[in-house]
Amino acid sequence: MKTAFFVVAAMLAGAAFSWLRARRIIQRQRATIRRLRGGNPPEAPKKMETSKKLVLTTGIIFGISAAAGAMAAVAGMDITFFAAEIAIAGGVFGSAIVSYEVKAKMENVVKIKMAIIKFRLAVGNYLTPEQMAQVEIDIQALEASIDGKIDDAVAQAVNQDPEIPIY
């Protein structure tokens, strides 16, 4: 009974994966046909960032571990292994999310700094020297605030002690 349950679960998971993959292939073929017929111009495929792939992969591993543990519990098997597996996969998933958020925060700070530089270049010719001096003071205050946030984030990441759960 237990073996049959896991075989059926594996077959359903394989069928779902195959259906999703076939759907994606059909969508690409339809887009190619439209493009060849003179429809939509070809789109550059968006590549997923490595950090997003990492979060997605660890999330899938965590989900599969939780589902396997639930199936084992329903089947009446010993779930000691799954209890540890779920805790470990959840910790890795949480760490991946936190590191992705920190990376995204730093990228946004860099984008803000670039926007400030572009603003200085665009507005510099149209303002009087007094107005430009006031803009410079405001921009310096904003940069100091951004630098403070960066320094705080780096200090927090460096000084944070890893928490190792005891099982």
Tab-separated table of N, CA and C in Angstrom:
chain	number	residue	atom	x	y	z
A	1	MET	N	0.825	-1.192	0.000
A	1	MET	CA	0.000	0.000	0.000
A	1	MET	C	0.870	1.256	0.000
A	2	LYS	N	1.878	1.262	0.885
A	2	LYS	CA	2.750	2.430	0.965
A	2	LYS	C	3.509	2.638	-0.336
A	3	THR	N	4.024	1.567	-0.885
A	3	THR	CA	4.789	1.661	-2.124
A	3	THR	C	3.911	2.157	-3.257
A	4	ALA	N	2.708	1.666	-3.345
A	4	ALA	CA	1.781	2.092	-4.397
A	4	ALA	C	1.462	3.568	-4.263
A	5	PHE	N	1.318	4.024	-3.033
A	5	PHE	CA	1.030	5.439	-2.796
A	5	PHE	C	2.149	6.324	-3.337
A	6	PHE	N	3.397	5.950	-3.050
A	6	PHE	CA	4.523	6.743	-3.524
A	6	PHE	C	4.691	6.640	-5.042
A	7	VAL	N	4.413	5.490	-5.621
A	7	VAL	CA	4.496	5.323	-7.073
A	7	VAL	C	3.479	6.216	-7.756
A	8	VAL	N	2.256	6.245	-7.244
A	8	VAL	CA	1.206	7.095	-7.828
A	8	VAL	C	1.568	8.566	-7.676
A	9	ALA	N	2.095	8.945	-6.520
A	9	ALA	CA	2.498	10.334	-6.299
A	9	ALA	C	3.607	10.742	-7.269
A	10	ALA	N	4.578	9.856	-7.478
A	10	ALA	CA	5.668	10.159	-8.411
A	10	ALA	C	5.151	10.272	-9.836
A	11	MET	N	4.216	9.417	-10.201
A	11	MET	CA	3.660	9.475	-11.557
A	11	MET	C	2.870	10.763	-11.764
A	12	LEU	N	2.107	11.183	-10.757
A	12	LEU	CA	1.353	12.433	-10.870
A	12	LEU	C	2.292	13.630	-10.974
A	13	ALA	N	3.355	13.617	-10.198
A	13	ALA	CA	4.322	14.717	-10.270
A	13	ALA	C	4.987	14.749	-11.646
A	14	GLY	N	5.347	13.594	-12.179
A	14	GLY	CA	5.939	13.535	-13.517
A	14	GLY	C	4.976	14.000	-14.591
A	15	ALA	N	3.700	13.628	-14.462
A	15	ALA	CA	2.697	14.052	-15.436
A	15	ALA	C	2.509	15.564	-15.396
A	16	ALA	N	2.482	16.135	-14.189
A	16	ALA	CA	2.322	17.585	-14.071
A	16	ALA	C	3.516	18.311	-14.675
A	17	PHE	N	4.714	17.833	-14.397
A	17	PHE	CA	5.914	18.457	-14.959
A	17	PHE	C	5.909	18.360	-16.484
A	18	SER	N	5.549	17.204	-17.021
A	18	SER	CA	5.512	17.021	-18.472
A	18	SER	C	4.482	17.932	-19.115
A	19	TRP	N	3.331	18.079	-18.472
A	19	TRP	CA	2.289	18.951	-19.020
A	19	TRP	C	2.767	20.400	-19.062
A	20	LEU	N	3.418	20.874	-17.977
A	20	LEU	CA	3.929	22.241	-17.950
A	20	LEU	C	5.002	22.455	-19.010
A	21	ARG	N	5.881	21.496	-19.156
A	21	ARG	CA	6.954	21.603	-20.156
A	21	ARG	C	6.374	21.620	-21.571
A	22	ALA	N	5.416	20.753	-21.859
A	22	ALA	CA	4.801	20.708	-23.184
A	22	ALA	C	4.062	22.014	-23.470
A	23	ARG	N	3.410	22.567	-22.462
A	23	ARG	CA	2.700	23.832	-22.651
A	23	ARG	C	3.667	24.950	-23.029
A	24	ARG	N	4.811	24.994	-22.385
A	24	ARG	CA	5.822	26.017	-22.690
A	24	ARG	C	6.367	25.841	-24.110
A	25	ILE	N	6.608	24.615	-24.520
A	25	ILE	CA	7.117	24.353	-25.873
A	25	ILE	C	6.088	24.781	-26.911
A	26	ILE	N	4.835	24.477	-26.674
A	26	ILE	CA	3.777	24.862	-27.616
A	26	ILE	C	3.669	26.382	-27.700
A	27	GLN	N	3.770	27.084	-26.588
A	27	GLN	CA	3.724	28.549	-26.612
A	27	GLN	C	4.879	29.120	-27.426
A	28	ARG	N	6.080	28.572	-27.269
A	28	ARG	CA	7.218	29.052	-28.063
A	28	ARG	C	7.013	28.790	-29.548
A	29	GLN	N	6.463	27.631	-29.895
A	29	GLN	CA	6.233	27.321	-31.302
A	29	GLN	C	5.177	28.239	-31.891
A	30	ARG	N	4.134	28.543	-31.141
A	30	ARG	CA	3.112	29.476	-31.624
A	30	ARG	C	3.701	30.870	-31.836
A	31	ALA	N	4.557	31.296	-30.930
A	31	ALA	CA	5.198	32.610	-31.089
A	31	ALA	C	6.097	32.624	-32.316
A	32	THR	N	6.804	31.545	-32.570
A	32	THR	CA	7.661	31.459	-33.758
A	32	THR	C	6.821	31.517	-35.028
A	33	ILE	N	5.708	30.828	-35.045
A	33	ILE	CA	4.824	30.841	-36.224
A	33	ILE	C	4.277	32.244	-36.449
A	34	ARG	N	3.839	32.915	-35.393
A	34	ARG	CA	3.336	34.293	-35.536
A	34	ARG	C	4.418	35.206	-36.082
A	35	ARG	N	5.638	35.044	-35.580
A	35	ARG	CA	6.739	35.885	-36.036
A	35	ARG	C	7.031	35.628	-37.510
A	36	LEU	N	7.032	34.370	-37.922
A	36	LEU	CA	7.316	34.039	-39.314
A	36	LEU	C	6.208	34.515	-40.253
A	37	ARG	N	4.999	34.589	-39.765
A	37	ARG	CA	3.877	35.087	-40.563
A	37	ARG	C	3.850	36.604	-40.625
A	38	GLY	N	4.737	37.263	-39.917
A	38	GLY	CA	4.790	38.716	-39.948
A	38	GLY	C	4.074	39.351	-38.782
A	39	GLY	N	3.806	38.605	-37.752
A	39	GLY	CA	3.091	39.119	-36.581
A	39	GLY	C	4.036	39.854	-35.657
A	40	ASN	N	4.075	39.440	-34.447
A	40	ASN	CA	4.884	40.102	-33.427
A	40	ASN	C	6.374	39.918	-33.709
A	41	PRO	N	7.173	40.964	-33.473
A	41	PRO	CA	8.627	40.803	-33.636
A	41	PRO	C	9.161	39.873	-32.544
A	42	PRO	N	10.306	39.253	-32.792
A	42	PRO	CA	10.843	38.335	-31.789
A	42	PRO	C	11.198	39.071	-30.501
A	43	GLU	N	10.857	38.455	-29.416
A	43	GLU	CA	11.172	39.028	-28.114
A	43	GLU	C	12.443	38.390	-27.579
A	44	ALA	N	13.248	39.216	-26.950
A	44	ALA	CA	14.446	38.669	-26.310
A	44	ALA	C	13.998	37.906	-25.068
A	45	PRO	N	14.382	36.647	-24.955
A	45	PRO	CA	13.939	35.887	-23.784
A	45	PRO	C	14.541	36.472	-22.513
A	46	LYS	N	13.697	36.615	-21.503
A	46	LYS	CA	14.179	37.131	-20.231
A	46	LYS	C	14.825	35.989	-19.465
A	47	LYS	N	16.048	36.219	-19.069
A	47	LYS	CA	16.748	35.204	-18.295
A	47	LYS	C	16.579	35.522	-16.817
A	48	MET	N	16.270	34.500	-16.069
A	48	MET	CA	16.093	34.664	-14.637
A	48	MET	C	17.466	34.814	-13.981
A	49	GLU	N	17.540	35.743	-13.038
A	49	GLU	CA	18.791	35.955	-12.324
A	49	GLU	C	19.144	34.725	-11.487
A	50	THR	N	20.412	34.555	-11.246
A	50	THR	CA	20.876	33.406	-10.471
A	50	THR	C	20.289	33.415	-9.070
A	51	SER	N	20.193	34.583	-8.458
A	51	SER	CA	19.662	34.638	-7.094
A	51	SER	C	18.190	34.233	-7.066
A	52	LYS	N	17.432	34.608	-8.095
A	52	LYS	CA	16.032	34.187	-8.158
A	52	LYS	C	15.937	32.686	-8.385
A	53	LYS	N	16.829	32.146	-9.209
A	53	LYS	CA	16.855	30.699	-9.421
A	53	LYS	C	17.153	29.976	-8.113
A	54	LEU	N	18.065	30.537	-7.331
A	54	LEU	CA	18.426	29.931	-6.056
A	54	LEU	C	17.235	29.912	-5.107
A	55	VAL	N	16.518	31.032	-5.014
A	55	VAL	CA	15.339	31.089	-4.145
A	55	VAL	C	14.278	30.110	-4.636
A	56	LEU	N	14.051	30.065	-5.934
A	56	LEU	CA	13.047	29.163	-6.494
A	56	LEU	C	13.427	27.705	-6.252
A	57	THR	N	14.681	27.364	-6.482
A	57	THR	CA	15.132	25.980	-6.295
A	57	THR	C	15.024	25.549	-4.837
A	58	THR	N	15.471	26.393	-3.929
A	58	THR	CA	15.376	26.024	-2.511
A	58	THR	C	13.927	25.947	-2.066
A	59	GLY	N	13.068	26.801	-2.629
A	59	GLY	CA	11.642	26.725	-2.308
A	59	GLY	C	11.016	25.436	-2.795
A	60	ILE	N	11.403	25.010	-3.990
A	60	ILE	CA	10.888	23.740	-4.528
A	60	ILE	C	11.363	22.572	-3.669
A	61	ILE	N	12.635	22.598	-3.278
A	61	ILE	CA	13.159	21.530	-2.426
A	61	ILE	C	12.412	21.497	-1.094
A	62	PHE	N	12.164	22.657	-0.519
A	62	PHE	CA	11.422	22.727	0.738
A	62	PHE	C	10.004	22.185	0.561
A	63	GLY	N	9.342	22.578	-0.529
A	63	GLY	CA	7.979	22.098	-0.787
A	63	GLY	C	7.921	20.596	-0.992
A	64	ILE	N	8.870	20.078	-1.763
A	64	ILE	CA	8.909	18.631	-1.997
A	64	ILE	C	9.187	17.885	-0.693
A	65	SER	N	10.088	18.423	0.128
A	65	SER	CA	10.388	17.783	1.415
A	65	SER	C	9.156	17.759	2.312
A	66	ALA	N	8.441	18.879	2.349
A	66	ALA	CA	7.235	18.937	3.176
A	66	ALA	C	6.165	17.978	2.661
A	67	ALA	N	5.989	17.931	1.330
A	67	ALA	CA	4.995	17.023	0.753
A	67	ALA	C	5.371	15.567	1.001
A	68	ALA	N	6.647	15.234	0.847
A	68	ALA	CA	7.091	13.857	1.089
A	68	ALA	C	6.915	13.488	2.558
A	69	GLY	N	7.208	14.423	3.442
A	69	GLY	CA	7.009	14.164	4.870
A	69	GLY	C	5.537	13.960	5.208
A	70	ALA	N	4.668	14.762	4.593
A	70	ALA	CA	3.238	14.598	4.829
A	70	ALA	C	2.748	13.256	4.304
A	71	MET	N	3.222	12.862	3.122
A	71	MET	CA	2.821	11.566	2.565
A	71	MET	C	3.322	10.415	3.448
A	72	ALA	N	4.539	10.557	3.956
A	72	ALA	CA	5.081	9.513	4.824
A	72	ALA	C	4.284	9.427	6.120
A	73	ALA	N	3.876	10.572	6.654
A	73	ALA	CA	3.081	10.568	7.883
A	73	ALA	C	1.721	9.921	7.646
A	74	VAL	N	1.104	10.227	6.498
A	74	VAL	CA	-0.189	9.629	6.175
A	74	VAL	C	-0.046	8.125	5.975
A	75	ALA	N	1.071	7.709	5.381
A	75	ALA	CA	1.292	6.285	5.123
A	75	ALA	C	1.706	5.532	6.386
A	76	GLY	N	1.933	6.235	7.482
A	76	GLY	CA	2.282	5.584	8.735
A	76	GLY	C	3.746	5.231	8.861
A	77	MET	N	4.593	5.845	8.069
A	77	MET	CA	6.024	5.558	8.126
A	77	MET	C	6.687	6.371	9.232
A	78	ASP	N	7.933	6.028	9.532
A	78	ASP	CA	8.717	6.787	10.496
A	78	ASP	C	9.116	8.107	9.844
A	79	ILE	N	8.806	9.222	10.483
A	79	ILE	CA	9.037	10.535	9.852
A	79	ILE	C	10.201	11.293	10.487
A	80	THR	N	11.051	10.609	11.209
A	80	THR	CA	12.187	11.268	11.850
A	80	THR	C	13.084	11.930	10.821
A	81	PHE	N	13.368	11.202	9.741
A	81	PHE	CA	14.213	11.761	8.683
A	81	PHE	C	13.560	12.996	8.077
A	82	PHE	N	12.260	12.922	7.821
A	82	PHE	CA	11.570	14.039	7.182
A	82	PHE	C	11.495	15.262	8.088
A	83	ALA	N	11.409	15.039	9.387
A	83	ALA	CA	11.384	16.164	10.319
A	83	ALA	C	12.683	16.964	10.222
A	84	ALA	N	13.808	16.260	10.187
A	84	ALA	CA	15.097	16.943	10.055
A	84	ALA	C	15.234	17.562	8.666
A	85	GLU	N	14.805	16.837	7.625
A	85	GLU	CA	14.913	17.328	6.251
A	85	GLU	C	14.111	18.605	6.050
A	86	ILE	N	12.907	18.644	6.583
A	86	ILE	CA	12.054	19.825	6.432
A	86	ILE	C	12.674	21.015	7.160
A	87	ALA	N	13.208	20.783	8.352
A	87	ALA	CA	13.835	21.873	9.107
A	87	ALA	C	15.060	22.417	8.377
A	88	ILE	N	15.870	21.543	7.841
A	88	ILE	CA	17.073	21.972	7.130
A	88	ILE	C	16.700	22.699	5.835
A	89	ALA	N	15.786	22.123	5.063
A	89	ALA	CA	15.377	22.753	3.807
A	89	ALA	C	14.707	24.096	4.070
A	90	GLY	N	13.933	24.198	5.145
A	90	GLY	CA	13.304	25.472	5.495
A	90	GLY	C	14.327	26.521	5.875
A	91	GLY	N	15.366	26.114	6.596
A	91	GLY	CA	16.429	27.061	6.958
A	91	GLY	C	17.183	27.563	5.751
A	92	VAL	N	17.484	26.663	4.826
A	92	VAL	CA	18.189	27.066	3.601
A	92	VAL	C	17.297	27.983	2.769
A	93	PHE	N	16.003	27.652	2.676
A	93	PHE	CA	15.053	28.476	1.922
A	93	PHE	C	14.961	29.879	2.534
A	94	GLY	N	14.863	29.946	3.849
A	94	GLY	CA	14.808	31.248	4.523
A	94	GLY	C	16.075	32.056	4.318
A	95	SER	N	17.220	31.398	4.384
A	95	SER	CA	18.494	32.093	4.146
A	95	SER	C	18.580	32.615	2.723
A	96	ALA	N	18.082	31.843	1.763
A	96	ALA	CA	18.101	32.278	0.367
A	96	ALA	C	17.221	33.506	0.180
A	97	ILE	N	16.073	33.528	0.832
A	97	ILE	CA	15.180	34.684	0.718
A	97	ILE	C	15.830	35.929	1.304
A	98	VAL	N	16.420	35.792	2.484
A	98	VAL	CA	17.059	36.941	3.128
A	98	VAL	C	18.210	37.473	2.286
A	99	SER	N	19.043	36.583	1.763
A	99	SER	CA	20.179	37.053	0.957
A	99	SER	C	19.695	37.696	-0.334
A	100	TYR	N	18.612	37.186	-0.921
A	100	TYR	CA	18.059	37.818	-2.125
A	100	TYR	C	17.529	39.219	-1.801
A	101	GLU	N	16.869	39.366	-0.667
A	101	GLU	CA	16.346	40.679	-0.289
A	101	GLU	C	17.478	41.681	-0.069
A	102	VAL	N	18.559	41.254	0.568
A	102	VAL	CA	19.699	42.146	0.795
A	102	VAL	C	20.319	42.545	-0.543
A	103	LYS	N	20.454	41.577	-1.460
A	103	LYS	CA	21.025	41.866	-2.780
A	103	LYS	C	20.143	42.856	-3.540
A	104	ALA	N	18.836	42.640	-3.504
A	104	ALA	CA	17.916	43.534	-4.201
A	104	ALA	C	17.962	44.943	-3.600
A	105	LYS	N	18.091	45.018	-2.289
A	105	LYS	CA	18.184	46.312	-1.616
A	105	LYS	C	19.425	47.069	-2.084
A	106	MET	N	20.545	46.368	-2.156
A	106	MET	CA	21.780	47.011	-2.601
A	106	MET	C	21.682	47.454	-4.068
A	107	GLU	N	21.047	46.626	-4.896
A	107	GLU	CA	20.872	47.011	-6.305
A	107	GLU	C	20.017	48.263	-6.415
A	108	ASN	N	18.980	48.352	-5.612
A	108	ASN	CA	18.108	49.526	-5.656
A	108	ASN	C	18.844	50.774	-5.194
A	109	VAL	N	19.721	50.631	-4.208
A	109	VAL	CA	20.503	51.777	-3.750
A	109	VAL	C	21.404	52.270	-4.878
A	110	VAL	N	22.028	51.361	-5.603
A	110	VAL	CA	22.886	51.746	-6.727
A	110	VAL	C	22.057	52.443	-7.814
A	111	LYS	N	20.869	51.935	-8.083
A	111	LYS	CA	19.996	52.565	-9.083
A	111	LYS	C	19.610	53.977	-8.660
A	112	ILE	N	19.360	54.172	-7.366
A	112	ILE	CA	19.021	55.507	-6.875
A	112	ILE	C	20.203	56.453	-7.056
A	113	LYS	N	21.403	55.960	-6.748
A	113	LYS	CA	22.588	56.807	-6.927
A	113	LYS	C	22.784	57.185	-8.397
A	114	MET	N	22.549	56.229	-9.292
A	114	MET	CA	22.674	56.526	-10.727
A	114	MET	C	21.626	57.551	-11.147
A	115	ALA	N	20.419	57.450	-10.617
A	115	ALA	CA	19.369	58.416	-10.956
A	115	ALA	C	19.742	59.809	-10.453
A	116	ILE	N	20.380	59.883	-9.304
A	116	ILE	CA	20.815	61.180	-8.778
A	116	ILE	C	21.863	61.797	-9.701
A	117	ILE	N	22.796	60.984	-10.159
A	117	ILE	CA	23.840	61.488	-11.064
A	117	ILE	C	23.207	61.983	-12.370
A	118	LYS	N	22.280	61.214	-12.926
A	118	LYS	CA	21.596	61.635	-14.151
A	118	LYS	C	20.804	62.915	-13.930
A	119	PHE	N	20.203	63.043	-12.750
A	119	PHE	CA	19.446	64.258	-12.432
A	119	PHE	C	20.374	65.460	-12.389
A	120	ARG	N	21.526	65.302	-11.773
A	120	ARG	CA	22.495	66.410	-11.718
A	120	ARG	C	22.899	66.855	-13.122
A	121	LEU	N	23.154	65.881	-13.988
A	121	LEU	CA	23.568	66.222	-15.346
A	121	LEU	C	22.438	66.887	-16.126
A	122	ALA	N	21.214	66.418	-15.935
A	122	ALA	CA	20.091	66.956	-16.698
A	122	ALA	C	19.671	68.341	-16.221
A	123	VAL	N	19.722	68.604	-14.933
A	123	VAL	CA	19.189	69.841	-14.381
A	123	VAL	C	20.259	70.930	-14.246
A	124	GLY	N	21.502	70.550	-14.266
A	124	GLY	CA	22.571	71.503	-14.007
A	124	GLY	C	22.578	72.721	-14.909
A	125	ASN	N	22.181	72.593	-16.149
A	125	ASN	CA	22.222	73.718	-17.089
A	125	ASN	C	21.036	74.663	-16.948
A	126	TYR	N	19.982	74.247	-16.271
A	126	TYR	CA	18.752	75.046	-16.227
A	126	TYR	C	18.540	75.796	-14.925
A	127	LEU	N	19.337	75.547	-13.933
A	127	LEU	CA	19.154	76.196	-12.642
A	127	LEU	C	20.180	77.302	-12.426
A	128	THR	N	19.784	78.241	-11.599
A	128	THR	CA	20.723	79.297	-11.220
A	128	THR	C	21.731	78.710	-10.240
A	129	PRO	N	22.842	79.362	-10.019
A	129	PRO	CA	23.828	78.825	-9.072
A	129	PRO	C	23.270	78.644	-7.658
A	130	GLU	N	22.388	79.559	-7.224
A	130	GLU	CA	21.805	79.429	-5.886
A	130	GLU	C	20.895	78.202	-5.808
A	131	GLN	N	20.092	78.014	-6.848
A	131	GLN	CA	19.201	76.855	-6.875
A	131	GLN	C	20.013	75.558	-6.951
A	132	MET	N	21.071	75.578	-7.746
A	132	MET	CA	21.916	74.387	-7.874
A	132	MET	C	22.602	74.067	-6.552
A	133	ALA	N	23.000	75.101	-5.804
A	133	ALA	CA	23.623	74.877	-4.497
A	133	ALA	C	22.626	74.214	-3.548
A	134	GLN	N	21.360	74.658	-3.581
A	134	GLN	CA	20.343	74.041	-2.731
A	134	GLN	C	20.093	72.585	-3.136
A	135	VAL	N	20.066	72.326	-4.456
A	135	VAL	CA	19.887	70.961	-4.943
A	135	VAL	C	21.059	70.091	-4.491
A	136	GLU	N	22.272	70.624	-4.551
A	136	GLU	CA	23.452	69.876	-4.112
A	136	GLU	C	23.367	69.524	-2.625
A	137	ILE	N	22.888	70.473	-1.812
A	137	ILE	CA	22.737	70.204	-0.376
A	137	ILE	C	21.730	69.080	-0.160
A	138	ASP	N	20.595	69.127	-0.880
A	138	ASP	CA	19.572	68.081	-0.751
A	138	ASP	C	20.099	66.729	-1.213
A	139	ILE	N	20.847	66.739	-2.311
A	139	ILE	CA	21.394	65.490	-2.843
A	139	ILE	C	22.430	64.919	-1.888
A	140	GLN	N	23.257	65.763	-1.296
A	140	GLN	CA	24.252	65.273	-0.336
A	140	GLN	C	23.583	64.657	0.888
A	141	ALA	N	22.486	65.251	1.333
A	141	ALA	CA	21.750	64.676	2.467
A	141	ALA	C	21.176	63.318	2.091
A	142	LEU	N	20.640	63.216	0.866
A	142	LEU	CA	20.093	61.948	0.394
A	142	LEU	C	21.194	60.894	0.272
A	143	GLU	N	22.343	61.271	-0.282
A	143	GLU	CA	23.460	60.337	-0.405
A	143	GLU	C	23.958	59.875	0.963
A	144	ALA	N	24.009	60.794	1.925
A	144	ALA	CA	24.435	60.414	3.271
A	144	ALA	C	23.457	59.408	3.876
A	145	SER	N	22.182	59.626	3.627
A	145	SER	CA	21.169	58.690	4.117
A	145	SER	C	21.333	57.316	3.469
A	146	ILE	N	21.550	57.296	2.163
A	146	ILE	CA	21.734	56.030	1.440
A	146	ILE	C	22.992	55.323	1.910
A	147	ASP	N	24.097	56.077	2.042
A	147	ASP	CA	25.344	55.476	2.530
A	147	ASP	C	25.175	54.917	3.940
A	148	GLY	N	24.411	55.616	4.768
A	148	GLY	CA	24.150	55.120	6.120
A	148	GLY	C	23.387	53.807	6.090
A	149	LYS	N	22.422	53.701	5.185
A	149	LYS	CA	21.666	52.455	5.068
A	149	LYS	C	22.571	51.319	4.595
A	150	ILE	N	23.450	51.621	3.647
A	150	ILE	CA	24.381	50.591	3.173
A	150	ILE	C	25.293	50.144	4.301
A	151	ASP	N	25.858	51.105	5.037
A	151	ASP	CA	26.760	50.770	6.137
A	151	ASP	C	26.041	49.949	7.215
A	152	ASP	N	24.784	50.322	7.512
A	152	ASP	CA	24.018	49.574	8.510
A	152	ASP	C	23.767	48.146	8.049
A	153	ALA	N	23.407	47.983	6.770
A	153	ALA	CA	23.121	46.640	6.250
A	153	ALA	C	24.377	45.768	6.265
A	154	VAL	N	25.501	46.347	5.868
A	154	VAL	CA	26.749	45.582	5.858
A	154	VAL	C	27.170	45.231	7.283
A	155	ALA	N	27.069	46.177	8.204
A	155	ALA	CA	27.443	45.908	9.599
A	155	ALA	C	26.547	44.839	10.204
A	156	GLN	N	25.263	44.894	9.879
A	156	GLN	CA	24.332	43.895	10.405
A	156	GLN	C	24.663	42.512	9.850
A	157	ALA	N	24.986	42.445	8.556
A	157	ALA	CA	25.311	41.151	7.949
A	157	ALA	C	26.609	40.586	8.516
A	158	VAL	N	27.587	41.451	8.780
A	158	VAL	CA	28.883	40.994	9.279
A	158	VAL	C	28.794	40.580	10.742
A	159	ASN	N	28.040	41.331	11.546
A	159	ASN	CA	27.993	41.082	12.987
A	159	ASN	C	26.967	40.038	13.400
A	160	GLN	N	26.139	39.597	12.474
A	160	GLN	CA	25.084	38.648	12.822
A	160	GLN	C	25.675	37.260	13.026
A	161	ASP	N	25.385	36.678	14.176
A	161	ASP	CA	25.842	35.319	14.461
A	161	ASP	C	24.862	34.330	13.851
A	162	PRO	N	25.377	33.309	13.173
A	162	PRO	CA	24.460	32.313	12.614
A	162	PRO	C	23.827	31.504	13.733
A	163	GLU	N	22.535	31.267	13.577
A	163	GLU	CA	21.823	30.466	14.570
A	163	GLU	C	21.773	29.027	14.062
A	164	ILE	N	22.355	28.143	14.842
A	164	ILE	CA	22.388	26.729	14.467
A	164	ILE	C	21.388	26.002	15.360
A	165	PRO	N	20.306	25.489	14.778
A	165	PRO	CA	19.311	24.805	15.602
A	165	PRO	C	19.878	23.496	16.156
A	166	ILE	N	19.434	23.154	17.326
A	166	ILE	CA	19.855	21.915	17.983
A	166	ILE	C	18.719	20.915	17.862
A	167	TYR	N	19.023	19.769	17.315
A	167	TYR	CA	17.993	18.728	17.138
A	167	TYR	C	18.212	17.600	18.099
